[in-house]
Amino acid sequence: MKVISLIIPCYNEEESFAPLYEKLCSVSQQMNEKYGIGFEFLMVNDGSRDQTLELIRNTAEADDRVKYISFSRNFGKEAAIYAGLQNCTGDYAVVIDADLQHPPDMLPVMYESIVNEGYDCATAYRESRVGEPKIRSFFARSFYKFINRIANVKMTDGATDYSMMTRQVVEAILTMPEYNRFYKGIHSWVGFETKWLPYQNIEREHGTTTWSFFGLFRYSMEGILSFSTAPLVLASLMGILLFLISLMMIGYVVIRTLLFGDPVAGFPTLISVILLIGGVQFFCLGIVGQYISKMYLEIKNRPVYLVKESKLGERRASNAIEPM
Ligand code: UDP
Ligand code: MG
């Protein structure tokens, strides 16, 4: 029997857990009857500070489709997704949020797109950003416009992490063990045929989102720095531009001095120019610094996450990842 692994990152989701589990059970039951497919629920507890882990443990005891990994602290959703993909055993894997913002009702459609239509991935995207603060939508849209112009991977506006993929795609993603993870970019970078499935944005019913505006800003910088070196080119271009301007100014000053002598004047101009160039230099230095800091973290080669406890099934031999 073929198996779908549902990878569910959970961070302080005690209120969503019961409704989520109930919903997943009913959808998996339907799919089991219709397509004869089995399920594995792989919960990744990302250092929750509430009762999430207890709930997961209890459920795992009662239902042996439920597996879990519990981190030693909060490592972030990216790390949770990575851990899930590394440890899932299914023939297909789905990454799905625990807060029911990713409707499990889409699973059959995703499954059919892959099995009947031959796609490698089926990814949900939000058709509209209804219910989201206007300012957040504006910045999100601008981010996608910007990153698609400068990065060498296509990132779809509204694309979510909610996606079903074949084992082949899972293995492809696992070949990217980078520390600075930007899942949307990684998912797009590996390629393969993706079917885009629209859905309406659903508001979170329980708990609160962990994303602050600043958090999203940092996350988008992560995306830009991980998938584009365009900011470095910008720094070089500004250097060249300033160099050309200064050449012209030198020419102007020399000619003026030869024609009219040298009246000592122009300190304000001098100061302004020094400040301008100093500012641009610091800006460029900052860009270079951003890349160096990413390299620094990458070179340290720290693990993406640490596990405190887990309950995983027997790995199936065909899925075992070769030790390095
Ligand atoms: N999440 C996680 N670790 C974190 C933050 C979030 O595993 O540090 C999980 C969270 O439990 C949820 C999913 O990632 O299942 C999406 O989080 P959230 O709803 O806060 O993000 P949003 O839906 O606003 O993008
Ligand atoms: Mg959410």
CSV table of C-alpha atoms and ligand atoms in Angstrom, one decimal:
chain,number,residue,atom,x,y,z
A,1,MET,CA,0.0,0.0,0.0
A,2,LYS,CA,1.3,3.5,-0.9
A,3,VAL,CA,1.6,5.9,1.9
A,4,ILE,CA,1.2,9.7,2.2
A,5,SER,CA,3.3,11.4,4.9
A,6,LEU,CA,1.7,14.5,6.3
A,7,ILE,CA,4.5,16.7,7.8
A,8,ILE,CA,3.0,19.0,10.4
A,9,PRO,CA,5.2,21.7,12.0
A,10,CYS,CA,3.6,22.6,15.4
A,11,TYR,CA,4.6,25.5,17.6
A,12,ASN,CA,2.2,26.2,20.5
A,13,GLU,CA,-0.7,24.7,18.7
A,14,GLU,CA,-2.6,23.1,21.7
A,15,GLU,CA,-5.9,24.7,20.6
A,16,SER,CA,-5.7,23.7,17.0
A,17,PHE,CA,-4.4,20.2,17.6
A,18,ALA,CA,-7.7,18.4,18.4
A,19,PRO,CA,-9.7,20.0,15.4
A,20,LEU,CA,-6.7,19.4,13.2
A,21,TYR,CA,-6.4,15.7,14.1
A,22,GLU,CA,-10.1,15.1,13.7
A,23,LYS,CA,-10.1,16.8,10.3
A,24,LEU,CA,-7.1,14.8,9.1
A,25,CYS,CA,-8.6,11.6,10.3
A,26,SER,CA,-11.8,12.1,8.3
A,27,VAL,CA,-10.0,13.2,5.2
A,28,SER,CA,-7.5,10.2,5.4
A,29,GLN,CA,-10.4,7.8,6.0
A,30,GLN,CA,-12.1,9.1,2.8
A,31,MET,CA,-8.9,8.9,0.8
A,32,ASN,CA,-8.2,5.4,2.1
A,33,GLU,CA,-11.6,4.2,0.9
A,34,LYS,CA,-11.4,6.0,-2.4
A,35,TYR,CA,-7.8,5.4,-3.4
A,36,GLY,CA,-6.7,2.6,-1.0
A,37,ILE,CA,-3.8,4.8,0.2
A,38,GLY,CA,-2.3,4.8,3.7
A,39,PHE,CA,-1.3,7.7,5.9
A,40,GLU,CA,1.5,8.7,8.2
A,41,PHE,CA,1.1,11.8,10.4
A,42,LEU,CA,4.5,13.2,11.2
A,43,MET,CA,4.1,15.9,13.8
A,44,VAL,CA,7.2,18.1,14.4
A,45,ASN,CA,7.0,19.8,17.7
A,46,ASP,CA,9.1,22.9,17.4
A,47,GLY,CA,9.8,23.6,21.0
A,48,SER,CA,6.3,24.4,22.0
A,49,ARG,CA,5.8,26.0,25.4
A,50,ASP,CA,2.3,24.8,25.9
A,51,GLN,CA,0.6,21.3,26.0
A,52,THR,CA,1.2,20.6,22.3
A,53,LEU,CA,3.8,17.8,23.0
A,54,GLU,CA,1.6,16.0,25.6
A,55,LEU,CA,-1.3,16.1,23.1
A,56,ILE,CA,0.9,14.7,20.4
A,57,ARG,CA,2.4,12.0,22.7
A,58,ASN,CA,-1.1,10.8,23.8
A,59,THR,CA,-2.3,10.7,20.2
A,60,ALA,CA,0.7,8.8,19.1
A,61,GLU,CA,0.1,6.2,21.7
A,62,ALA,CA,-3.4,5.7,20.6
A,63,ASP,CA,-2.9,5.9,16.8
A,64,ASP,CA,0.2,4.3,15.3
A,65,ARG,CA,-0.1,6.3,12.1
A,66,VAL,CA,1.0,9.2,14.3
A,67,LYS,CA,4.8,9.7,14.5
A,68,TYR,CA,6.5,12.7,16.1
A,69,ILE,CA,9.8,14.5,16.5
A,70,SER,CA,10.2,17.0,19.3
A,71,PHE,CA,13.0,19.6,19.1
A,72,SER,CA,15.1,20.6,22.1
A,73,ARG,CA,14.0,24.2,21.6
A,74,ASN,CA,12.2,26.4,19.0
A,75,PHE,CA,14.2,26.1,15.8
A,76,GLY,CA,11.7,27.7,13.4
A,77,LYS,CA,9.3,26.4,10.9
A,78,GLU,CA,12.0,25.9,8.2
A,79,ALA,CA,13.9,23.5,10.5
A,80,ALA,CA,10.7,21.7,11.3
A,81,ILE,CA,9.9,21.2,7.6
A,82,TYR,CA,13.4,19.9,7.1
A,83,ALA,CA,13.2,17.4,10.0
A,84,GLY,CA,9.9,16.2,8.7
A,85,LEU,CA,11.2,15.7,5.1
A,86,GLN,CA,14.2,13.9,6.5
A,87,ASN,CA,12.2,11.5,8.6
A,88,CYS,CA,9.1,10.8,6.6
A,89,THR,CA,8.8,7.4,5.0
A,90,GLY,CA,5.8,7.9,2.7
A,91,ASP,CA,5.8,7.6,-1.1
A,92,TYR,CA,4.3,11.1,-1.1
A,93,ALA,CA,4.9,13.9,1.4
A,94,VAL,CA,2.8,16.9,2.2
A,95,VAL,CA,3.8,19.9,4.3
A,96,ILE,CA,0.8,21.3,6.0
A,97,ASP,CA,0.3,23.9,8.8
A,98,ALA,CA,-1.1,22.8,12.1
A,99,ASP,CA,-3.4,25.8,12.4
A,100,LEU,CA,-6.0,24.6,9.8
A,101,GLN,CA,-5.2,27.5,7.5
A,102,HIS,CA,-4.2,24.9,5.0
A,103,PRO,CA,-7.5,23.1,4.2
A,104,PRO,CA,-7.0,19.3,4.4
A,105,ASP,CA,-9.9,19.0,2.0
A,106,MET,CA,-7.5,19.8,-0.8
A,107,LEU,CA,-5.5,16.6,-0.2
A,108,PRO,CA,-7.6,14.4,-2.6
A,109,VAL,CA,-7.2,17.0,-5.4
A,110,MET,CA,-3.5,17.2,-4.8
A,111,TYR,CA,-3.2,13.4,-4.8
A,112,GLU,CA,-5.1,13.2,-8.1
A,113,SER,CA,-3.0,15.9,-9.8
A,114,ILE,CA,0.1,13.8,-9.0
A,115,VAL,CA,-1.2,10.3,-9.6
A,116,ASN,CA,-3.5,10.9,-12.6
A,117,GLU,CA,-2.1,14.0,-14.2
A,118,GLY,CA,1.6,13.1,-13.7
A,119,TYR,CA,2.7,16.2,-11.8
A,120,ASP,CA,5.6,15.9,-9.3
A,121,CYS,CA,4.2,18.5,-6.9
A,122,ALA,CA,0.8,20.0,-6.2
A,123,THR,CA,1.1,23.3,-4.3
A,124,ALA,CA,-1.7,25.5,-2.9
A,125,TYR,CA,-1.6,29.2,-3.6
A,126,ARG,CA,-3.7,31.9,-2.1
A,127,GLU,CA,-5.8,33.5,-4.8
A,128,SER,CA,-6.6,36.6,-2.8
A,129,ARG,CA,-5.1,38.1,0.3
A,130,VAL,CA,-8.5,38.9,1.7
A,131,GLY,CA,-8.4,39.2,5.5
A,132,GLU,CA,-4.8,40.2,5.6
A,133,PRO,CA,-3.8,43.7,6.6
A,134,LYS,CA,-3.5,45.9,3.5
A,135,ILE,CA,0.0,47.0,4.4
A,136,ARG,CA,1.2,43.4,4.8
A,137,SER,CA,-0.3,42.5,1.4
A,138,PHE,CA,1.4,45.5,-0.2
A,139,PHE,CA,4.8,44.6,1.1
A,140,ALA,CA,4.3,40.9,0.3
A,141,ARG,CA,3.4,41.8,-3.3
A,142,SER,CA,6.4,44.1,-3.7
A,143,PHE,CA,8.7,41.5,-2.2
A,144,TYR,CA,7.6,38.9,-4.9
A,145,LYS,CA,7.9,41.4,-7.7
A,146,PHE,CA,11.4,42.3,-6.5
A,147,ILE,CA,12.7,38.9,-5.9
A,148,ASN,CA,11.4,37.5,-9.2
A,149,ARG,CA,13.3,40.3,-10.9
A,150,ILE,CA,16.6,39.6,-9.2
A,151,ALA,CA,16.7,36.0,-8.2
A,152,ASN,CA,17.3,33.1,-10.5
A,153,VAL,CA,14.3,31.1,-9.3
A,154,LYS,CA,10.7,31.9,-9.9
A,155,MET,CA,8.7,32.5,-6.7
A,156,THR,CA,4.9,32.6,-7.1
A,157,ASP,CA,3.1,35.3,-5.2
A,158,GLY,CA,0.7,33.8,-2.7
A,159,ALA,CA,2.4,30.4,-2.9
A,160,THR,CA,2.2,28.6,0.4
A,161,ASP,CA,4.3,25.8,1.9
A,162,TYR,CA,1.2,23.6,1.6
A,163,SER,CA,2.3,21.2,-1.0
A,164,MET,CA,2.2,17.5,-1.9
A,165,MET,CA,5.3,16.0,-3.6
A,166,THR,CA,6.6,12.7,-4.8
A,167,ARG,CA,9.5,10.9,-3.0
A,168,GLN,CA,11.7,12.0,-5.8
A,169,VAL,CA,11.1,15.7,-5.0
A,170,VAL,CA,11.6,15.0,-1.3
A,171,GLU,CA,15.0,13.5,-2.0
A,172,ALA,CA,15.9,16.4,-4.2
A,173,ILE,CA,15.0,18.9,-1.5
A,174,LEU,CA,17.1,16.8,1.0
A,175,THR,CA,20.2,17.3,-1.2
A,176,MET,CA,20.1,20.9,-0.1
A,177,PRO,CA,21.3,20.7,3.5
A,178,GLU,CA,22.0,24.5,3.9
A,179,TYR,CA,21.7,26.1,7.2
A,180,ASN,CA,20.0,29.3,6.0
A,181,ARG,CA,16.8,27.7,4.7
A,182,PHE,CA,14.1,29.5,2.6
A,183,TYR,CA,11.7,26.7,1.8
A,184,LYS,CA,9.8,28.4,-0.9
A,185,GLY,CA,13.0,29.2,-2.8
A,186,ILE,CA,14.4,25.7,-2.3
A,187,HIS,CA,11.1,24.1,-3.5
A,188,SER,CA,11.2,26.2,-6.6
A,189,TRP,CA,14.9,25.8,-7.1
A,190,VAL,CA,14.8,22.0,-7.4
A,191,GLY,CA,12.4,22.3,-10.3
A,192,PHE,CA,10.0,19.5,-11.3
A,193,GLU,CA,6.5,20.0,-12.6
A,194,THR,CA,4.2,21.8,-10.2
A,195,LYS,CA,0.5,22.0,-10.4
A,196,TRP,CA,-0.8,25.2,-8.8
A,197,LEU,CA,-4.1,24.8,-6.9
A,198,PRO,CA,-5.9,28.0,-5.8
A,199,TYR,CA,-7.6,28.4,-2.5
A,200,GLN,CA,-9.2,31.1,-0.5
A,201,ASN,CA,-7.3,32.5,2.5
A,202,ILE,CA,-8.6,31.2,5.8
A,203,GLU,CA,-8.2,33.1,9.0
A,204,ARG,CA,-6.5,31.4,11.9
A,205,GLU,CA,-9.2,30.2,14.4
A,206,HIS,CA,-7.1,29.3,17.4
A,207,GLY,CA,-3.9,30.7,18.8
A,208,THR,CA,-2.0,33.5,17.2
A,209,THR,CA,0.4,33.8,14.3
A,210,THR,CA,4.0,33.8,15.2
A,211,TRP,CA,4.9,36.3,12.4
A,212,SER,CA,5.5,39.9,13.3
A,213,PHE,CA,6.0,42.4,10.6
A,214,PHE,CA,9.7,42.6,11.4
A,215,GLY,CA,9.9,38.8,11.4
A,216,LEU,CA,8.4,38.7,7.9
A,217,PHE,CA,10.9,41.4,6.8
A,218,ARG,CA,13.8,39.3,8.1
A,219,TYR,CA,12.4,36.3,6.4
A,220,SER,CA,12.2,38.1,3.1
A,221,MET,CA,15.8,39.3,3.4
A,222,GLU,CA,16.6,35.6,4.0
A,223,GLY,CA,14.9,34.8,0.7
A,224,ILE,CA,16.8,37.5,-1.2
A,225,LEU,CA,20.2,36.7,0.3
A,226,SER,CA,19.7,32.9,-0.2
A,227,PHE,CA,18.7,33.1,-3.8
A,228,SER,CA,20.3,36.1,-5.3
A,229,THR,CA,23.6,37.9,-5.5
A,230,ALA,CA,22.0,40.9,-7.2
A,231,PRO,CA,22.6,43.2,-4.1
A,232,LEU,CA,26.4,42.7,-4.6
A,233,VAL,CA,26.1,43.7,-8.2
A,234,LEU,CA,24.2,46.8,-7.1
A,235,ALA,CA,27.1,47.6,-4.7
A,236,SER,CA,29.6,47.4,-7.6
A,237,LEU,CA,27.4,49.4,-9.9
A,238,MET,CA,27.2,52.2,-7.3
A,239,GLY,CA,31.0,52.2,-7.0
A,240,ILE,CA,31.4,52.5,-10.8
A,241,LEU,CA,28.8,55.3,-10.9
A,242,LEU,CA,30.5,57.3,-8.2
A,243,PHE,CA,33.9,56.8,-9.9
A,244,LEU,CA,32.6,58.2,-13.1
A,245,ILE,CA,31.0,61.2,-11.4
A,246,SER,CA,34.2,61.9,-9.5
A,247,LEU,CA,36.2,61.7,-12.8
A,248,MET,CA,33.9,64.4,-14.3
A,249,MET,CA,34.2,66.5,-11.2
A,250,ILE,CA,38.0,66.3,-11.2
A,251,GLY,CA,38.0,67.4,-14.9
A,252,TYR,CA,35.8,70.3,-14.0
A,253,VAL,CA,37.9,71.4,-11.1
A,254,VAL,CA,41.2,71.2,-13.0
A,255,ILE,CA,39.8,73.1,-16.0
A,256,ARG,CA,38.2,75.7,-13.8
A,257,THR,CA,41.5,76.2,-11.8
A,258,LEU,CA,43.5,76.6,-15.1
A,259,LEU,CA,41.1,79.2,-16.5
A,260,PHE,CA,40.1,81.2,-13.4
A,261,GLY,CA,42.9,80.5,-10.8
A,262,ASP,CA,42.1,78.9,-7.5
A,263,PRO,CA,39.7,80.8,-5.2
A,264,VAL,CA,39.6,78.7,-2.0
A,265,ALA,CA,35.9,78.0,-1.6
A,266,GLY,CA,33.4,75.2,-1.5
A,267,PHE,CA,33.8,73.5,1.9
A,268,PRO,CA,30.1,72.7,2.2
A,269,THR,CA,30.2,71.0,-1.2
A,270,LEU,CA,33.2,69.0,-0.1
A,271,ILE,CA,31.6,67.9,3.1
A,272,SER,CA,28.4,66.9,1.3
A,273,VAL,CA,30.3,64.8,-1.2
A,274,ILE,CA,32.3,63.2,1.6
A,275,LEU,CA,29.2,62.3,3.4
A,276,LEU,CA,27.5,61.0,0.3
A,277,ILE,CA,30.4,58.7,-0.6
A,278,GLY,CA,30.8,57.6,3.0
A,279,GLY,CA,27.1,56.7,3.1
A,280,VAL,CA,27.3,54.7,-0.1
A,281,GLN,CA,30.4,53.0,1.2
A,282,PHE,CA,28.8,51.9,4.4
A,283,PHE,CA,25.7,50.7,2.5
A,284,CYS,CA,27.8,48.5,0.2
A,285,LEU,CA,29.9,47.3,3.2
A,286,GLY,CA,26.6,46.3,4.8
A,287,ILE,CA,25.5,44.3,1.8
A,288,VAL,CA,28.8,42.5,1.7
A,289,GLY,CA,28.5,42.0,5.4
A,290,GLN,CA,25.1,40.3,5.0
A,291,TYR,CA,26.5,37.7,2.7
A,292,ILE,CA,29.6,37.2,4.9
A,293,SER,CA,27.3,36.6,7.9
A,294,LYS,CA,25.3,34.0,6.0
A,295,MET,CA,28.6,32.3,5.0
A,296,TYR,CA,29.8,32.4,8.6
A,297,LEU,CA,26.7,30.6,9.8
A,298,GLU,CA,26.9,28.2,6.8
A,299,ILE,CA,30.6,27.4,7.5
A,300,LYS,CA,30.1,26.7,11.2
A,301,ASN,CA,28.1,23.8,9.9
A,302,ARG,CA,25.8,23.6,12.9
A,303,PRO,CA,22.8,21.2,12.7
A,304,VAL,CA,19.6,22.8,11.5
A,305,TYR,CA,17.7,21.3,14.5
A,306,LEU,CA,18.3,19.1,17.6
A,307,VAL,CA,15.9,16.4,18.6
A,308,LYS,CA,15.0,15.8,22.3
A,309,GLU,CA,12.6,12.9,21.8
A,310,SER,CA,10.8,11.2,19.0
A,311,LYS,CA,8.7,8.3,18.0
A,312,LEU,CA,9.4,7.3,14.4
A,313,GLY,CA,8.4,4.1,12.6
A,314,GLU,CA,10.8,1.6,11.2
A,315,ARG,CA,12.4,3.3,8.2
A,316,ARG,CA,11.7,1.5,5.1
A,317,ALA,CA,15.0,0.4,3.5
A,318,SER,CA,14.2,2.0,0.1
A,319,ASN,CA,13.9,5.4,1.8
A,320,ALA,CA,17.0,5.2,4.0
A,321,ILE,CA,19.3,8.1,3.4
A,322,GLU,CA,22.8,7.1,2.7
A,323,PRO,CA,25.2,8.2,5.6
A,324,MET,CA,27.6,10.8,4.3
B,1,UDP,N1,5.6,27.0,13.3
B,1,UDP,C1,6.7,26.3,13.7
B,1,UDP,N2,7.7,27.0,14.3
B,1,UDP,C2,7.7,28.3,14.5
B,1,UDP,C3,6.6,29.0,14.0
B,1,UDP,C4,5.6,28.4,13.4
B,1,UDP,O1,6.7,25.1,13.5
B,1,UDP,O2,8.7,28.8,15.0
B,1,UDP,C5,4.4,26.3,12.7
B,1,UDP,C6,3.1,26.7,13.3
B,1,UDP,O3,2.8,25.8,14.3
B,1,UDP,C7,2.1,26.4,12.1
B,1,UDP,C8,3.0,26.9,10.9
B,1,UDP,O4,4.3,26.8,11.3
B,1,UDP,O5,1.8,25.1,12.0
B,1,UDP,C9,2.6,28.2,10.4
B,1,UDP,O6,2.8,29.2,11.4
B,1,UDP,P1,1.9,30.5,11.6
B,1,UDP,O7,0.4,30.1,11.5
B,1,UDP,O8,2.4,31.2,12.8
B,1,UDP,O9,2.3,31.3,10.3
B,1,UDP,P2,1.3,31.9,9.2
B,1,UDP,O10,0.2,31.0,8.9
B,1,UDP,O11,0.9,33.2,9.7
B,1,UDP,O12,2.2,32.1,8.0
B,2,MG,MG,-1.0,30.2,10.1
